[in-house]
Amino acid sequence: MSITATNQATYAIDGHVGDVLQQALVDLLDLTLLAKQAHWNLTGPRFLPLHQQLDTLADATREHADTIAERAATIGTAPDGRSNTIAATSRLPQLDSGTLRDDTVITRITEILSTTAAGLRQAIEATADDPITQDLLITTGHTIEQQAWLFRSQQ
């Protein structure tokens, strides 16, 4: 068997994979923003460790979002990370505005992470015909589920 390299993506990947990646991208970008929102507005006796943990979460989700967006572009789907797209299509629960008590942040971020993890599990199942995309989603899901455990353990 021979493989010919070209300058254009020639992968025979169903368009639904691009849609799955787009939804994962939107949810990860929203999660990044929500983590920073909580980071900036956090109050309470657990401020410092949670402040740092939220930064770690935001950094990790931003990196995974970039990887997901680049995978979408690789298979011929233009990733859309614009703020209006995130606001219109994110499936994540939102935080209240204003200051947020540390116990509320733990509860809400845990809920948001659980919703994100559930969406990633659906995406993993939906991309069984594309093992490269599925592998990226599995890696992302591992990080999100681990973060959910780290926040949930503080309740």
PDB file of C-alpha atoms in Angstrom, residues 1-52:
ATOM      1  CA  MET A   1       0.000   0.000   0.000  1.00  0.00           C
ATOM      2  CA  SER A   2       1.314   3.460  -0.816  1.00  0.00           C
ATOM      3  CA  ILE A   3       0.365   6.735   0.783  1.00  0.00           C
ATOM      4  CA  THR A   4       0.657   9.987  -1.097  1.00  0.00           C
ATOM      5  CA  ALA A   5       1.151  13.218   0.802  1.00  0.00           C
ATOM      6  CA  THR A   6      -0.469  16.421  -0.445  1.00  0.00           C
ATOM      7  CA  ASN A   7      -0.783  19.979   0.819  1.00  0.00           C
ATOM      8  CA  GLN A   8      -4.506  19.590   1.432  1.00  0.00           C
ATOM      9  CA  ALA A   9      -6.344  17.395   3.877  1.00  0.00           C
ATOM     10  CA  THR A  10      -7.542  14.360   1.969  1.00  0.00           C
ATOM     11  CA  TYR A  11      -8.892  12.365   4.854  1.00  0.00           C
ATOM     12  CA  ALA A  12     -12.185  10.597   4.267  1.00  0.00           C
ATOM     13  CA  ILE A  13     -13.769  11.754   7.507  1.00  0.00           C
ATOM     14  CA  ASP A  14     -17.497  12.200   7.784  1.00  0.00           C
ATOM     15  CA  GLY A  15     -18.665  15.783   8.371  1.00  0.00           C
ATOM     16  CA  HIS A  16     -20.219  14.814  11.692  1.00  0.00           C
ATOM     17  CA  VAL A  17     -16.724  14.557  13.192  1.00  0.00           C
ATOM     18  CA  GLY A  18     -16.213  18.258  12.480  1.00  0.00           C
ATOM     19  CA  ASP A  19     -19.526  19.034  14.191  1.00  0.00           C
ATOM     20  CA  VAL A  20     -18.517  16.972  17.222  1.00  0.00           C
ATOM     21  CA  LEU A  21     -15.174  18.756  17.406  1.00  0.00           C
ATOM     22  CA  GLN A  22     -16.867  22.149  17.107  1.00  0.00           C
ATOM     23  CA  GLN A  23     -19.152  21.415  20.067  1.00  0.00           C
ATOM     24  CA  ALA A  24     -16.221  20.153  22.141  1.00  0.00           C
ATOM     25  CA  LEU A  25     -14.286  23.307  21.243  1.00  0.00           C
ATOM     26  CA  VAL A  26     -17.118  25.601  22.293  1.00  0.00           C
ATOM     27  CA  ASP A  27     -17.607  23.813  25.607  1.00  0.00           C
ATOM     28  CA  LEU A  28     -13.859  23.854  26.361  1.00  0.00           C
ATOM     29  CA  LEU A  29     -13.548  27.548  25.542  1.00  0.00           C
ATOM     30  CA  ASP A  30     -16.561  28.304  27.731  1.00  0.00           C
ATOM     31  CA  LEU A  31     -15.066  26.206  30.531  1.00  0.00           C
ATOM     32  CA  THR A  32     -11.846  28.212  30.231  1.00  0.00           C
ATOM     33  CA  LEU A  33     -13.792  31.462  30.553  1.00  0.00           C
ATOM     34  CA  LEU A  34     -15.855  30.162  33.474  1.00  0.00           C
ATOM     35  CA  ALA A  35     -12.713  29.049  35.306  1.00  0.00           C
ATOM     36  CA  LYS A  36     -11.223  32.524  34.868  1.00  0.00           C
ATOM     37  CA  GLN A  37     -14.496  34.176  35.940  1.00  0.00           C
ATOM     38  CA  ALA A  38     -14.451  32.142  39.153  1.00  0.00           C
ATOM     39  CA  HIS A  39     -10.702  32.811  39.562  1.00  0.00           C
ATOM     40  CA  TRP A  40     -11.205  36.587  39.407  1.00  0.00           C
ATOM     41  CA  ASN A  41     -14.257  36.709  41.697  1.00  0.00           C
ATOM     42  CA  LEU A  42     -13.349  34.111  44.322  1.00  0.00           C
ATOM     43  CA  THR A  43     -13.659  34.941  48.027  1.00  0.00           C
ATOM     44  CA  GLY A  44     -13.414  32.915  51.214  1.00  0.00           C
ATOM     45  CA  PRO A  45     -10.944  31.102  53.429  1.00  0.00           C
ATOM     46  CA  ARG A  46      -9.869  28.697  50.660  1.00  0.00           C
ATOM     47  CA  PHE A  47      -9.060  31.578  48.312  1.00  0.00           C
ATOM     48  CA  LEU A  48      -5.395  30.904  47.561  1.00  0.00           C
ATOM     49  CA  PRO A  49      -5.457  27.168  46.754  1.00  0.00           C
ATOM     50  CA  LEU A  50      -8.689  27.521  44.754  1.00  0.00           C
ATOM     51  CA  HIS A  51      -7.381  30.604  42.951  1.00  0.00           C
ATOM     52  CA  GLN A  52      -4.354  28.579  41.847  1.00  0.00           C
TER      53      GLN A  52
END
